[in-house]
Amino acid sequence: MADYDSIDFFTDPAIVNDTPNYLAHLRGKCPVLREPHHGAFMVTGYAEAMEVFNKQGEVFSSSVAVTGPVPPLPFAPHGDVREQLHEHRGEMPWTDHLATMDAPEHGGNRALLTQLLTHSRLKANEDYVRGLVVHLVDGLIDRGGCEITKDFAHALSTLVIADLLGVPEDDRQGLIEELGLPPTQMGDAGHKAQSDPLQHLHPRFRTYLEDRLAHPRGDMMSELVHSTYRDGSKPSLLMLTRLASFLFGAGQDTSARLVAFSFRVLGDNPEIQRKLRANPERIPDFIEEVLRAENPVKCLSRLALTDTTVGGVDVPAGSILTINVGGANRDPRHFADPDSFDFDRPGVRDHISFSRGTHACIGAPLARMEVRVALEQFLSRTSDIRISEARHGPREARRYAYEPTYLLQGLQELHVEWDKA
Ligand code: HEM
């Protein structure tokens, strides 16, 4: 067994292929435990994660949401840290973006995006997504198999968010390349102190938004550029550029990771495939259980603004707390038999894979729809989906490589094979 006590969750590549066991080890010691490498409080319990979500704003700041304790805070905390945070926010990674904002800035800017991703827009977009999935599956089905992350999942999630936003077709590939690797690569120091790591995408997004100001179309950027805050004031072009570029980044690969995990579960479970082919209306519950068991976002970090407690453990002001999504999603005090995959379980949507509270994922309905449409199509056009044994080994000893980041959880590759229906 690995020496989990000496492993650094945030920098040790050994952990990426073994996260569930590491989290089970931590939870076994305490659902709130201070790890020794960065002094972060690791939360692995479900009730304790909820406690943190419920104290968001008053007690916890999202300023460290993306990178957690790496790098350390740019100030030595003393007492209530609100003033210090205010003074140093600009030196912290990602703090120009929505995910790390706090009230009141956060609420106003979040509302600009939530009013774009409405139920009716998603409903209208579903036909486009279905057409896209059919087109992608048409191109793959006769091959009898593929590497699902690159051949299908990434193409799907990129095209969907690019189309919704209104990114021109000719620019999409270039933008993905410019987006580069996700943040929080193990051992990467490069991403660390930029308050806006997406700045290099600004020229393109600014041009799109300026174009939509003069020539509105039906896309989200056209609406965004004409939007106002609740008090009627206009957001700056810089803020709109940041929101559009963040949405493009956030909508990219998280859904793709969920597609790949769904295929992995299907490929190992012919009986689940049979059940879903016979009852496609159960696909949404299946997706919820994949989200619980295989969370595409690994951790959510918060900064304690004042002295507080979580799960009865003292958390001093200035501490960074990291909610381990996979830990909470497998907490046996909340989910019975948490290591078994069971989409009939009560409370199948209780997982925290889209977070909770004021920062909960605004793309969740879109992600759920994309993945549902993809699975409906693949399941109806195949009679059997299998994991490639040549690539991943036999069922009892599968080999998978995960992306080397501490924020995100994703398979680097997933080779599957199928029989056509
Ligand atoms: C399976 C797919 C996805 C997963 C698992 C996921 C997960 C998450 C999580 C856990 C958060 C909250 C972080 C926190 O509390 O600190 C979040 C925030 C966010 N997500 Fe997603 N996401 C997914 C897909 C998407 C998509 C498709 C979009 C875009 C359309 C999107 C846009 C956003 C945005 C804008 C935020 C920031 C919300 C805020 O801070 O107020 N996500 N996501």
Coordinates of C-alpha atoms and ligand atoms in Angstrom, one line a residue:
M1 CA 0.0 0.0 0.0
A2 CA 1.2 3.5 -0.8
D3 CA 2.4 5.7 2.0
Y4 CA -0.5 8.1 1.8
D5 CA 0.6 10.2 4.8
S6 CA 3.7 11.4 2.9
I7 CA 2.0 12.0 -0.4
D8 CA 1.4 15.6 -1.4
F9 CA -2.1 15.7 -3.1
F10 CA -1.3 19.0 -4.8
T11 CA 2.1 18.1 -6.4
D12 CA 2.7 14.4 -6.4
P13 CA 1.9 12.8 -9.8
A14 CA 1.7 9.4 -8.1
I15 CA -1.7 10.5 -6.7
V16 CA -3.5 11.1 -9.9
N17 CA -4.0 7.4 -10.7
D18 CA -4.9 6.6 -7.1
T19 CA -7.1 9.5 -5.8
P20 CA -10.1 7.5 -4.4
N21 CA -7.8 5.3 -2.2
Y22 CA -5.9 8.4 -1.0
L23 CA -9.2 10.1 -0.1
A24 CA -10.6 7.0 1.6
H25 CA -7.4 7.0 3.7
L26 CA -7.8 10.7 4.6
R27 CA -11.5 10.2 5.5
G28 CA -10.6 7.2 7.6
K29 CA -8.5 9.5 9.8
C30 CA -11.0 12.4 10.0
P31 CA -13.4 14.1 7.6
V32 CA -11.5 17.4 8.2
L33 CA -7.8 17.0 8.3
R34 CA -4.9 19.4 8.0
E35 CA -2.4 18.0 5.4
P36 CA 1.3 18.6 6.2
H37 CA 2.6 19.9 2.9
H38 CA 0.7 23.2 2.4
G39 CA -1.2 23.3 5.7
A40 CA -4.5 23.0 3.8
F41 CA -7.6 21.6 5.6
M42 CA -8.7 18.6 3.5
V43 CA -12.5 18.0 3.7
T44 CA -13.5 14.5 2.8
G45 CA -16.9 14.3 4.5
Y46 CA -20.2 15.1 2.9
A47 CA -21.8 16.9 5.9
E48 CA -18.6 18.9 6.4
A49 CA -18.5 20.0 2.7
M50 CA -22.1 21.2 3.1
E51 CA -21.1 23.1 6.1
V52 CA -18.5 25.0 4.1
F53 CA -21.0 25.7 1.2
N54 CA -23.5 27.1 3.8
K55 CA -20.8 29.4 5.2
Q56 CA -19.8 30.7 1.7
G57 CA -19.5 34.5 1.7
E58 CA -19.8 35.2 5.4
V59 CA -16.9 33.0 6.4
F60 CA -15.4 31.5 3.3
S61 CA -14.1 33.3 0.2
S62 CA -13.7 31.7 -3.2
S63 CA -10.6 33.7 -4.0
V64 CA -8.5 30.4 -4.0
A65 CA -11.2 28.3 -5.7
V66 CA -9.1 27.3 -8.7
T67 CA -5.6 26.7 -7.5
G68 CA -6.1 26.0 -3.7
P69 CA -2.9 26.3 -1.6
V70 CA -0.6 26.3 -4.7
P71 CA 0.9 28.9 -4.7
P72 CA 0.7 30.0 -1.1
L73 CA -1.2 33.2 -0.2
P74 CA 0.7 36.4 -1.1
F75 CA 0.4 37.6 2.5
A76 CA 1.0 36.3 6.0
P77 CA -2.5 36.1 7.5
H78 CA -3.1 37.8 10.8
G79 CA -6.6 37.8 12.3
D80 CA -9.6 38.4 10.1
V81 CA -8.1 38.5 6.6
R82 CA -10.8 40.5 4.7
E83 CA -8.6 43.6 4.5
Q84 CA -5.5 41.7 3.5
L85 CA -7.4 39.8 0.9
H86 CA -8.7 43.0 -0.5
E87 CA -5.2 44.5 -0.7
H88 CA -3.6 41.4 -2.3
R89 CA -6.3 39.9 -4.5
G90 CA -4.8 41.1 -7.7
E91 CA -1.6 39.1 -6.9
M92 CA -3.6 35.8 -6.7
P93 CA -4.1 33.4 -9.6
W94 CA -7.4 33.5 -11.5
T95 CA -8.9 36.3 -9.3
D96 CA -10.2 38.2 -12.4
H97 CA -12.6 35.4 -13.1
L98 CA -16.0 34.5 -12.0
A99 CA -15.1 31.3 -10.1
T100 CA -12.9 33.2 -7.6
M101 CA -15.0 36.3 -7.1
D102 CA -16.9 37.0 -3.9
A103 CA -20.0 39.0 -3.1
P104 CA -21.0 41.6 -4.2
E105 CA -19.0 41.4 -7.4
H106 CA -19.7 37.8 -7.9
G107 CA -23.6 37.9 -7.8
G108 CA -23.9 40.6 -10.4
N109 CA -21.5 39.0 -12.9
R110 CA -22.9 35.5 -12.4
A111 CA -26.4 36.8 -13.1
L112 CA -25.1 38.1 -16.5
L113 CA -24.3 34.4 -17.4
T114 CA -27.2 32.7 -15.8
Q115 CA -29.6 34.8 -17.8
L116 CA -27.9 33.5 -21.0
L117 CA -28.1 29.8 -20.1
T118 CA -31.8 29.6 -19.8
H119 CA -34.0 26.5 -20.0
S120 CA -35.5 27.7 -23.3
R121 CA -32.1 28.3 -24.9
L122 CA -30.9 24.9 -23.9
K123 CA -34.1 23.3 -25.2
A124 CA -33.7 25.1 -28.5
N125 CA -30.0 24.0 -28.5
E126 CA -30.8 20.4 -28.0
D127 CA -31.7 19.8 -31.6
Y128 CA -28.4 21.3 -32.7
V129 CA -26.5 19.0 -30.2
R130 CA -28.4 16.0 -31.5
G131 CA -27.5 16.8 -35.1
L132 CA -23.9 17.3 -34.1
V133 CA -23.8 13.9 -32.2
V134 CA -25.4 12.1 -35.1
H135 CA -22.8 13.6 -37.4
L136 CA -19.9 12.6 -35.2
V137 CA -21.3 9.1 -34.6
D138 CA -22.0 8.7 -38.4
G139 CA -18.3 9.3 -38.9
L140 CA -17.2 6.7 -36.2
I141 CA -19.8 3.9 -36.2
D142 CA -18.4 1.8 -39.0
R143 CA -14.9 1.8 -37.4
G144 CA -16.2 -0.5 -34.7
G145 CA -14.4 1.5 -32.0
C146 CA -12.4 4.6 -31.3
E147 CA -10.4 6.6 -28.7
I148 CA -13.4 8.2 -27.1
T149 CA -11.8 11.3 -25.5
K150 CA -10.2 12.8 -28.6
D151 CA -12.3 11.2 -31.4
F152 CA -15.6 12.1 -29.8
A153 CA -15.9 13.7 -26.4
H154 CA -13.6 16.8 -26.9
A155 CA -15.0 17.5 -30.3
L156 CA -18.5 17.4 -29.0
S157 CA -18.0 19.7 -25.9
T158 CA -15.9 22.2 -27.9
L159 CA -18.4 22.5 -30.7
V160 CA -21.3 22.8 -28.4
I161 CA -19.9 25.7 -26.3
A162 CA -18.4 27.4 -29.3
D163 CA -21.7 27.3 -31.1
L164 CA -23.7 28.6 -28.2
L165 CA -21.3 31.5 -27.6
G166 CA -21.0 32.2 -31.3
V167 CA -17.2 31.6 -31.8
P168 CA -16.7 31.5 -35.6
E169 CA -16.0 28.0 -37.0
D170 CA -12.7 29.0 -38.5
D171 CA -11.4 30.2 -35.1
R172 CA -12.3 27.2 -32.9
Q173 CA -9.3 25.1 -33.4
G174 CA -6.9 28.0 -32.9
L175 CA -8.7 29.0 -29.7
I176 CA -8.5 25.5 -28.3
E177 CA -4.8 25.5 -29.0
E178 CA -4.4 28.9 -27.4
L179 CA -6.3 27.8 -24.3
G180 CA -3.6 25.2 -23.7
L181 CA -3.5 22.7 -20.9
P182 CA -5.9 23.1 -17.9
P183 CA -4.6 24.9 -14.9
T184 CA -3.1 23.1 -11.9
Q185 CA -0.8 20.7 -13.7
M186 CA 1.1 18.8 -11.2
G187 CA 4.4 20.5 -10.5
D188 CA 3.7 23.4 -12.9
A189 CA 4.8 26.8 -11.6
G190 CA 3.9 28.7 -14.7
H191 CA 0.2 29.3 -14.1
K192 CA 0.6 30.4 -10.6
A193 CA 0.4 34.1 -10.0
Q194 CA -1.6 35.4 -13.0
S195 CA -4.8 37.0 -12.0
D196 CA -6.1 36.4 -15.5
P197 CA -4.4 33.4 -17.2
L198 CA -6.9 33.8 -20.1
Q199 CA -5.6 37.2 -21.0
H200 CA -4.1 35.9 -24.3
L201 CA -7.6 35.1 -25.5
H202 CA -8.9 38.6 -25.0
P203 CA -8.1 40.1 -28.4
R204 CA -10.2 37.5 -30.1
F205 CA -13.1 37.7 -27.6
R206 CA -13.1 41.5 -27.6
T207 CA -13.3 41.5 -31.4
Y208 CA -16.3 39.1 -31.3
L209 CA -18.1 41.2 -28.7
E210 CA -17.5 44.4 -30.5
D211 CA -18.8 42.9 -33.7
R212 CA -22.0 41.7 -31.9
L213 CA -22.5 45.2 -30.5
A214 CA -22.9 46.5 -34.1
H215 CA -24.3 43.3 -35.6
P216 CA -26.3 41.2 -33.1
R217 CA -27.0 37.5 -34.0
G218 CA -28.8 34.9 -32.0
D219 CA -25.8 33.7 -30.0
M220 CA -24.9 34.2 -26.4
M221 CA -22.2 36.8 -27.1
S222 CA -24.8 39.0 -28.8
E223 CA -26.9 38.9 -25.7
L224 CA -24.0 39.2 -23.3
V225 CA -22.7 42.4 -25.0
H226 CA -26.1 44.0 -24.6
S227 CA -26.7 42.9 -21.0
T228 CA -26.9 45.1 -18.0
Y229 CA -26.5 44.6 -14.2
R230 CA -29.6 44.5 -12.1
D231 CA -29.3 48.2 -11.3
G232 CA -29.3 49.0 -15.1
S233 CA -25.6 49.8 -15.3
K234 CA -23.5 48.3 -18.1
P235 CA -20.6 45.9 -17.5
S236 CA -17.3 47.0 -19.0
L237 CA -16.1 45.5 -22.2
L238 CA -13.1 44.0 -20.2
M239 CA -15.5 42.2 -17.8
L240 CA -17.6 40.9 -20.7
T241 CA -14.4 39.7 -22.4
R242 CA -13.4 37.8 -19.2
L243 CA -16.8 36.3 -18.8
A244 CA -16.9 35.1 -22.4
S245 CA -13.4 33.6 -22.4
F246 CA -14.0 31.9 -19.0
L247 CA -17.3 30.4 -20.3
F248 CA -15.4 29.1 -23.3
G249 CA -12.8 27.5 -21.1
A250 CA -15.2 26.2 -18.4
G251 CA -17.5 24.6 -21.1
Q252 CA -14.7 22.8 -22.8
D253 CA -13.4 19.6 -21.3
T254 CA -15.4 19.0 -18.1
S255 CA -18.3 17.6 -20.1
A256 CA -15.8 15.6 -22.2
R257 CA -14.4 14.0 -19.1
L258 CA -17.9 13.0 -18.0
V259 CA -18.6 11.5 -21.5
A260 CA -15.4 9.4 -21.1
F261 CA -16.2 8.2 -17.6
S262 CA -19.7 7.2 -18.8
F263 CA -18.2 5.1 -21.5
R264 CA -15.8 3.5 -19.1
V265 CA -18.7 2.4 -16.8
L266 CA -20.8 1.2 -19.8
G267 CA -17.8 -0.7 -21.3
D268 CA -17.3 -2.6 -18.0
N269 CA -21.0 -3.3 -17.4
P270 CA -23.0 -5.0 -20.2
E271 CA -26.0 -5.4 -17.9
I272 CA -26.2 -1.6 -17.4
Q273 CA -26.0 -1.2 -21.2
R274 CA -28.9 -3.6 -21.6
K275 CA -30.9 -1.8 -18.9
L276 CA -30.4 1.6 -20.5
R277 CA -31.1 0.4 -24.1
A278 CA -34.4 -1.0 -22.8
N279 CA -35.1 2.1 -20.7
P280 CA -33.4 5.2 -22.2
E281 CA -35.4 7.4 -19.8
R282 CA -33.0 6.1 -17.1
I283 CA -29.9 7.7 -18.8
P284 CA -30.2 10.9 -16.7
D285 CA -30.0 8.8 -13.4
F286 CA -27.1 6.9 -14.9
I287 CA -25.3 10.2 -15.6
E288 CA -25.8 11.4 -12.0
E289 CA -24.3 8.2 -10.7
V290 CA -21.3 8.6 -13.0
L291 CA -20.9 12.2 -11.7
R292 CA -21.0 10.9 -8.1
A293 CA -18.5 8.1 -8.7
E294 CA -16.2 9.8 -11.2
N295 CA -16.3 13.5 -10.5
P296 CA -14.6 15.5 -13.3
V297 CA -13.7 18.3 -10.9
K298 CA -11.6 16.9 -8.1
C299 CA -11.5 19.7 -5.5
L300 CA -12.9 23.1 -4.6
S301 CA -10.9 25.4 -2.4
R302 CA -11.9 28.2 -0.1
L303 CA -10.2 30.7 2.1
A304 CA -11.4 31.2 5.7
L305 CA -11.9 34.9 6.3
T306 CA -12.4 34.6 10.0
D307 CA -11.7 32.0 12.7
T308 CA -14.3 29.2 12.3
T309 CA -14.9 25.5 12.7
V310 CA -15.8 22.8 10.2
G311 CA -16.9 19.4 11.4
G312 CA -15.9 20.5 14.9
V313 CA -12.3 21.2 13.8
D314 CA -10.9 24.7 14.5
V315 CA -10.0 26.4 11.2
P316 CA -8.1 29.7 11.8
A317 CA -8.7 32.8 9.7
G318 CA -6.4 32.7 6.7
S319 CA -6.5 28.9 6.3
I320 CA -7.2 27.3 2.9
L321 CA -9.7 24.6 2.9
T322 CA -10.0 22.0 0.1
I323 CA -13.2 20.2 -0.4
N324 CA -12.4 16.9 -2.0
V325 CA -15.4 16.2 -4.2
G326 CA -14.6 12.5 -4.6
G327 CA -14.3 12.1 -0.8
A328 CA -17.7 13.7 -0.1
N329 CA -19.3 11.8 -3.0
R330 CA -18.1 8.5 -1.4
D331 CA -18.8 9.3 2.2
P332 CA -20.5 6.2 3.6
R333 CA -22.3 8.3 6.2
H334 CA -24.3 9.8 3.3
F335 CA -24.1 7.3 0.4
A336 CA -24.7 3.6 1.4
D337 CA -22.2 1.2 -0.1
P338 CA -20.4 4.2 -1.8
D339 CA -18.0 2.2 -3.9
S340 CA -20.7 0.3 -5.8
F341 CA -22.1 1.8 -8.9
D342 CA -25.9 2.0 -8.4
F343 CA -28.0 4.4 -10.3
D344 CA -31.1 3.2 -8.4
R345 CA -29.7 4.5 -5.2
P346 CA -31.9 6.9 -3.2
G347 CA -30.6 10.5 -3.5
V348 CA -28.7 9.8 -6.8
R349 CA -28.5 13.6 -7.4
D350 CA -27.0 14.3 -3.9
H351 CA -23.4 14.4 -5.2
I352 CA -21.5 17.6 -5.1
S353 CA -19.8 17.2 -8.5
F354 CA -21.3 20.5 -9.7
S355 CA -20.6 22.1 -6.3
R356 CA -23.3 23.8 -4.2
G357 CA -24.3 27.2 -3.1
T358 CA -23.6 30.5 -4.8
H359 CA -20.8 29.2 -7.0
A360 CA -22.5 26.0 -8.2
C361 CA -21.8 25.2 -11.8
I362 CA -24.0 27.2 -14.1
G363 CA -23.2 24.9 -17.0
A364 CA -24.6 21.8 -15.3
P365 CA -27.9 21.7 -17.3
L366 CA -25.9 22.0 -20.5
A367 CA -23.4 19.3 -19.5
R368 CA -26.2 16.9 -18.5
M369 CA -28.0 17.5 -21.8
E370 CA -24.9 17.0 -24.0
V371 CA -23.9 13.8 -22.3
R372 CA -27.5 12.4 -22.3
V373 CA -27.9 13.1 -26.0
A374 CA -24.5 11.5 -26.7
L375 CA -25.3 8.3 -24.7
E376 CA -28.8 8.0 -26.2
Q377 CA -27.3 8.1 -29.7
F378 CA -24.4 5.7 -29.0
L379 CA -26.5 3.2 -27.0
S380 CA -29.2 3.1 -29.7
R381 CA -26.7 2.5 -32.5
T382 CA -24.7 -0.2 -30.8
S383 CA -25.5 -3.6 -29.3
D384 CA -22.4 -3.9 -27.2
I385 CA -19.7 -1.4 -26.1
R386 CA -16.5 -2.8 -24.6
I387 CA -13.3 -1.4 -23.2
S388 CA -10.3 -2.3 -25.5
E389 CA -8.4 -5.0 -23.7
A390 CA -5.5 -4.5 -26.0
R391 CA -5.1 -0.9 -24.8
H392 CA -6.3 -1.2 -21.2
G393 CA -5.7 -4.8 -20.1
P394 CA -8.2 -7.4 -18.9
R395 CA -11.3 -6.4 -16.9
E396 CA -9.8 -7.5 -13.5
A397 CA -6.6 -5.5 -14.1
R398 CA -7.4 -2.4 -16.2
R399 CA -4.8 0.2 -16.8
Y400 CA -5.8 3.8 -17.2
A401 CA -3.8 7.0 -17.1
Y402 CA -5.3 10.2 -15.6
E403 CA -4.6 13.7 -16.5
P404 CA -1.8 15.0 -14.2
T405 CA -3.7 17.9 -12.5
Y406 CA -5.0 18.2 -9.0
L407 CA -8.1 20.2 -9.9
L408 CA -9.5 18.0 -12.6
Q409 CA -10.1 14.3 -13.0
G410 CA -10.0 12.9 -16.5
L411 CA -8.8 9.9 -18.4
Q412 CA -6.0 10.7 -20.8
E413 CA -7.3 8.1 -23.2
L414 CA -10.2 5.6 -23.4
H415 CA -10.2 3.1 -26.2
V416 CA -13.5 1.4 -26.7
E417 CA -14.9 -1.1 -29.2
W418 CA -18.5 -1.8 -30.2
D419 CA -20.8 -3.9 -32.2
K420 CA -23.3 -2.1 -34.4
A421 CA -27.0 -2.5 -33.5
Ligands
HEM1 C1 -19.6 17.7 -16.3 C2 -19.3 18.9 -16.6 C3 -19.0 20.0 -15.6 C4 -18.6 19.8 -14.3 C5 -18.4 18.6 -13.5 C6 -18.5 21.2 -13.7 C7 -18.1 21.5 -12.4 C8 -18.1 22.7 -11.9 C9 -17.9 23.0 -10.5 C10 -17.5 22.0 -9.4 C11 -18.0 24.4 -10.3 C12 -17.9 25.1 -9.0 C13 -16.6 25.5 -8.5 C14 -16.7 26.1 -7.1 O1 -17.6 25.9 -6.3 O2 -15.6 26.6 -6.7 C15 -18.2 24.9 -11.6 C16 -18.4 26.3 -11.9 C17 -18.6 26.8 -13.1 N1 -18.9 26.1 -14.3 FE1 -18.9 24.1 -14.5 N2 -18.8 22.1 -14.7 C18 -19.1 21.4 -15.9 C19 -19.5 21.9 -17.1 C20 -19.6 23.3 -17.3 C21 -20.1 23.8 -18.6 C22 -20.5 23.0 -19.8 C23 -20.0 25.2 -18.5 C24 -20.3 26.2 -19.5 C25 -21.4 26.3 -20.2 C26 -19.6 25.5 -17.1 C27 -19.4 26.7 -16.6 C28 -19.1 27.0 -15.3 C29 -19.0 28.4 -14.7 C30 -19.1 29.7 -15.5 C31 -18.7 28.2 -13.4 C32 -18.4 29.3 -12.4 C33 -19.7 29.6 -11.5 C34 -19.5 30.6 -10.4 O3 -18.4 30.7 -9.9 O4 -20.4 31.3 -10.1 N3 -19.4 24.3 -16.4 N4 -18.3 23.9 -12.6

